[in-house]
Coordinates of C-alpha atoms in Angstrom, one line a residue:
Chain R
M292 CA 15.8 -15.5 5.6
G293 CA 12.9 -18.1 5.5
S294 CA 13.0 -18.9 1.8
S295 CA 9.9 -21.1 1.3
L296 CA 8.5 -20.5 4.8
R297 CA 5.0 -19.0 5.0
I298 CA 2.3 -18.0 7.4
F299 CA -0.4 -20.7 7.8
L300 CA -3.5 -20.1 9.8
R301 CA -5.3 -22.6 11.9
P302 CA -8.4 -20.7 12.9
E303 CA -9.9 -23.4 15.1
R304 CA -7.0 -22.9 17.6
C305 CA -7.4 -19.1 18.0
I306 CA -8.2 -18.0 21.6
N307 CA -8.8 -14.3 20.8
C308 CA -6.0 -12.9 22.8
Y309 CA -5.0 -10.3 20.1
A310 CA -1.3 -10.9 20.7
C311 CA -0.6 -11.2 17.0
E312 CA -2.3 -7.8 16.3
V313 CA -0.2 -6.0 18.9
A314 CA 3.0 -7.7 17.8
C315 CA 2.3 -6.9 14.2
E316 CA 1.6 -3.2 14.9
K317 CA 4.7 -2.9 17.0
T318 CA 6.9 -4.3 14.2
H319 CA 5.3 -2.4 11.4
E320 CA 5.4 1.2 12.9
G321 CA 1.8 1.2 14.1
M322 CA 0.3 -0.2 10.9
G323 CA -0.9 -3.7 11.7
N324 CA -1.5 -6.1 8.9
I325 CA -3.4 -8.8 10.8
K326 CA -7.0 -8.5 12.1
V327 CA -8.6 -10.7 14.6
Q328 CA -12.4 -10.8 14.5
G329 CA -13.1 -14.2 15.9
V330 CA -10.2 -15.7 13.9
P331 CA -7.0 -14.1 12.6
L332 CA -6.8 -13.1 9.0
V333 CA -3.6 -12.0 7.1
C334 CA -2.8 -11.9 3.5
L335 CA -2.9 -15.4 2.0
H336 CA -0.2 -14.6 -0.6
C337 CA -2.3 -16.0 -3.5
E338 CA -0.5 -17.7 -6.3
V339 CA -2.2 -15.5 -8.9
P340 CA -2.9 -12.4 -6.8
P341 CA -5.6 -10.0 -8.0
C342 CA -3.8 -7.1 -6.3
I343 CA -0.9 -7.6 -8.6
T344 CA -3.1 -7.7 -11.7
S345 CA -5.0 -4.6 -10.6
C346 CA -2.0 -2.4 -9.7
Y347 CA -1.3 -0.1 -12.6
R348 CA 2.2 0.8 -11.5
G349 CA 3.5 -2.6 -10.7
A350 CA 4.0 -1.7 -7.1
L351 CA 3.2 -5.2 -5.9
E352 CA 5.5 -8.1 -6.5
I353 CA 6.1 -11.6 -5.4
K354 CA 9.3 -12.1 -3.5
E355 CA 10.1 -15.8 -2.6
G356 CA 6.4 -16.6 -2.6
I357 CA 5.4 -13.6 -0.6
V358 CA 3.4 -10.7 -2.1
V359 CA 5.0 -7.4 -1.0
I360 CA 4.3 -3.7 -1.7
R361 CA 7.3 -1.7 -3.1
K362 CA 6.8 1.5 -1.1
D363 CA 8.6 3.7 -3.6
Y364 CA 6.3 2.6 -6.5
C365 CA 3.0 2.7 -4.5
T366 CA 0.8 5.8 -5.0
N367 CA -1.6 4.8 -2.2
C368 CA -4.5 5.1 -4.7
G369 CA -6.5 2.3 -3.1
I370 CA -7.3 0.2 -6.1
C371 CA -5.6 -2.9 -4.8
V372 CA -7.6 -2.6 -1.5
L373 CA -10.8 -3.0 -3.6
S374 CA -9.4 -5.9 -5.6
C375 CA -8.5 -8.2 -2.6
P376 CA -11.1 -10.9 -2.3
F377 CA -10.3 -11.3 1.4
G378 CA -10.0 -7.7 2.4
A379 CA -6.5 -8.3 3.6
I380 CA -5.0 -5.1 2.3
M381 CA -5.3 -2.4 5.0
V382 CA -5.6 1.4 4.9
T383 CA -4.5 3.6 7.7
E384 CA -4.9 7.4 7.7
V385 CA -1.7 9.3 8.4
E386 CA -1.3 13.0 9.1
R387 CA 0.9 15.0 6.7
D388 CA 1.0 18.8 6.7
G389 CA -2.4 19.0 8.4
K390 CA -4.2 16.8 6.0
K391 CA -5.1 13.2 6.3
I392 CA -3.7 10.9 3.7
P393 CA -4.4 7.2 3.4
R394 CA -1.5 4.8 3.6
I395 CA -1.8 1.3 2.2
H396 CA -0.1 -1.6 3.8
K397 CA -0.3 -5.3 3.8
C398 CA 1.3 -8.4 5.3
D399 CA 4.9 -8.6 4.0
G400 CA 5.7 -11.9 5.7
C401 CA 8.2 -10.1 7.8
W402 CA 10.7 -10.7 5.0
E403 CA 12.9 -7.7 5.9
R404 CA 12.8 -8.2 9.6
P405 CA 16.0 -9.3 11.4
Y406 CA 14.3 -12.3 12.9
G407 CA 13.7 -14.2 9.7
F408 CA 10.4 -15.2 11.2
A409 CA 6.9 -13.7 11.1
V410 CA 6.2 -12.0 14.4
C411 CA 2.6 -13.0 14.5
A412 CA 3.6 -16.7 14.4
L413 CA 6.3 -16.1 16.9
T414 CA 3.9 -14.5 19.3
C415 CA 0.9 -16.7 19.0
P416 CA 0.5 -18.7 22.2
S417 CA -2.0 -21.3 20.9
G418 CA -0.4 -22.2 17.6
A419 CA -3.2 -20.7 15.5
I420 CA -0.6 -19.0 13.3
G421 CA 2.1 -21.3 12.0
W422 CA 5.3 -20.5 10.2
E423 CA 6.1 -23.5 8.1
R424 CA 7.1 -24.8 4.7
F425 CA 4.3 -25.1 2.1
E426 CA 4.8 -28.8 1.7
D427 CA 4.7 -29.5 5.5
A428 CA 1.5 -27.5 5.9
V429 CA -0.2 -29.4 3.1
V430 CA 0.8 -32.7 4.7
S431 CA -0.6 -31.7 8.1
K432 CA -3.8 -30.4 6.7
R433 CA -4.3 -33.6 4.7
E434 CA -3.6 -35.6 7.9
K435 CA -6.2 -33.7 9.8
V436 CA -8.8 -34.2 7.1
Y437 CA -8.0 -37.9 7.0
R438 CA -8.3 -38.2 10.8
L439 CA -11.7 -36.5 10.6
Y440 CA -12.7 -38.9 7.8
L441 CA -11.7 -41.9 9.9
R442 CA -13.7 -40.7 12.8
G443 CA -16.7 -40.5 10.5
Chain L
M220 CA 0.6 30.8 -14.0
R221 CA 0.3 27.1 -14.5
R222 CA -2.7 25.2 -13.3
L223 CA -3.9 21.6 -13.1
L224 CA -6.8 20.5 -15.4
I225 CA -8.4 17.2 -14.7
N226 CA -10.3 15.5 -17.4
E227 CA -13.7 14.8 -15.8
K228 CA -14.4 11.9 -18.2
L229 CA -11.2 10.1 -17.4
C230 CA -10.8 10.8 -13.7
I231 CA -11.9 7.8 -11.5
G232 CA -11.6 9.4 -8.1
C233 CA -8.8 7.5 -6.6
Y234 CA -6.3 8.9 -4.1
A235 CA -3.2 8.9 -6.3
C236 CA -2.9 12.6 -7.1
Y237 CA -4.2 13.8 -3.7
N238 CA -1.4 11.7 -2.1
A239 CA 1.3 12.8 -4.5
C240 CA 0.7 16.5 -4.3
E241 CA 3.0 17.9 -1.7
H242 CA 1.7 21.5 -1.9
G243 CA -1.9 20.6 -1.2
V244 CA -3.3 21.9 -4.5
V245 CA -5.5 18.8 -5.1
R246 CA -8.2 18.6 -2.4
L247 CA -10.4 15.6 -1.9
N248 CA -13.4 15.5 0.4
D249 CA -15.9 12.7 0.9
E250 CA -19.4 14.1 1.6
G251 CA -21.7 11.1 2.1
Y252 CA -22.1 9.4 -1.1
L253 CA -20.3 12.0 -3.2
R254 CA -16.5 12.4 -3.6
K255 CA -15.5 16.0 -4.3
I256 CA -12.1 16.7 -5.9
S257 CA -11.3 20.4 -6.1
I258 CA -8.5 22.5 -7.4
L259 CA -8.7 26.1 -6.2
E260 CA -5.2 27.4 -6.7
A261 CA -2.4 27.5 -9.3
C262 CA 0.4 25.0 -8.8
R263 CA 4.2 25.2 -8.9
E264 CA 6.3 25.1 -12.0
G265 CA 8.3 22.0 -12.6
C266 CA 6.4 19.6 -10.5
I267 CA 4.8 16.7 -12.4
Y268 CA 4.2 14.1 -9.7
C269 CA 0.4 14.1 -10.1
K270 CA 0.5 13.8 -13.9
D271 CA 3.1 11.0 -13.7
I272 CA 1.1 9.0 -11.2
C273 CA -2.4 9.3 -12.6
P274 CA -3.8 5.8 -13.5
T275 CA -5.9 7.0 -16.4
G276 CA -3.8 9.9 -17.6
A277 CA -6.6 12.4 -16.7
I278 CA -4.2 15.2 -15.6
A279 CA -2.9 18.0 -17.9
F280 CA -1.3 21.3 -17.2
V281 CA -2.6 24.5 -18.8
Y282 CA -0.7 27.8 -18.9
E283 CA -3.7 30.1 -19.2
D284 CA -4.8 32.6 -16.8
F285 CA -6.3 31.2 -13.7
K286 CA -10.0 31.3 -14.3
V287 CA -12.5 29.2 -12.4
P288 CA -11.7 26.8 -9.7
Q289 CA -12.4 23.3 -10.9
E290 CA -14.6 20.9 -9.0
I291 CA -15.3 17.3 -9.9
L292 CA -18.2 15.4 -8.2
L293 CA -18.1 11.6 -8.4
A294 CA -20.8 9.2 -7.2
M295 CA -19.8 6.7 -4.6
A296 CA -21.0 3.1 -4.8
S297 CA -22.3 1.7 -1.6
C298 CA -21.6 -1.8 -0.2
V299 CA -24.4 -4.3 -0.7
S300 CA -23.8 -5.8 2.7
C301 CA -23.3 -2.8 5.1
G302 CA -24.6 0.1 2.9
L303 CA -21.7 2.4 3.6
P304 CA -19.9 4.2 0.7
M305 CA -16.8 2.2 -0.3
A306 CA -15.4 3.6 -3.6
T307 CA -16.4 5.7 -6.5
E308 CA -18.4 3.9 -9.2
K309 CA -15.8 4.8 -11.9
M310 CA -13.1 3.1 -9.7
I311 CA -15.0 -0.1 -9.6
E312 CA -15.6 0.1 -13.4
F313 CA -11.9 0.7 -13.9
L314 CA -11.2 -2.3 -11.7
S315 CA -13.7 -4.6 -13.3
K316 CA -11.7 -4.5 -16.5
R317 CA -8.6 -5.6 -14.8
V318 CA -9.7 -8.4 -12.4
E319 CA -12.2 -11.2 -12.8
H320 CA -14.2 -13.4 -10.4
I321 CA -14.2 -10.8 -7.6
N322 CA -17.4 -9.6 -6.1
L323 CA -16.9 -5.8 -6.3
K324 CA -20.2 -5.1 -4.8
V325 CA -19.0 -5.8 -1.3
C326 CA -16.6 -3.5 0.6
P327 CA -13.2 -4.8 1.8
D328 CA -14.3 -4.7 5.5
C329 CA -17.3 -6.9 4.8
R330 CA -15.2 -9.2 2.7
R331 CA -12.8 -9.6 5.6
R332 CA -15.6 -10.2 8.0
S333 CA -17.2 -12.8 5.8
S334 CA -14.0 -14.7 5.1
Q335 CA -13.4 -14.9 8.9
Q336 CA -16.9 -16.2 9.6
A337 CA -16.7 -18.9 6.9

């Protein structure tokens, strides 16, 4: 199961087809974790995540470089939603006994899916969402910047 | 009869107890820029989910006769960018002690939008 593989975004390649949103919703029981508004945005899985520092129950944890919510610890209070600097933690209202209760969900890097691969990256037709090792992504980004620098 | 008593000074107006209560004793309504938390009925014996879950320890149980329904009104802070209510002011104050370098004046939706436009 993709040990050090992560989702990397290349926003300049996005063609606004919303395939990733649909794929994510389908895999995560109708609660999509990716939003396309011009360019796709998912959780960036920060190295020092403010959501983890803000959570008073320790419901968020880092699993192999991916920040995940432990559903049995989460109280759906909404504090982590406010703490995320990118607004990548989503809230969906669910019906329970006639009242609407908010459910909090975020990108889990598809770590428990059978594919061993993030579905958004698998679906993306233009390669705007990549699924690669951290080191490879850094090298390719450096290459791109260097090419732009050479071009002037 | 046992009832819930929420400490108004400590309550930050999050969704934790509202989500945890399976019997619908804790009610939460957003009316414009005010969040209203109300307890109108007595609750069941033996259930301590809400007390267990409260981030500030604001919940206590009292075994007195059921007197007055409790209502807590909390002011909502509005987003600087879109002007819509985003969270209670106390919740933002609670969060500002835990995280640094995060602009808590902007709502999550606007943050997402601005990071996608950058």
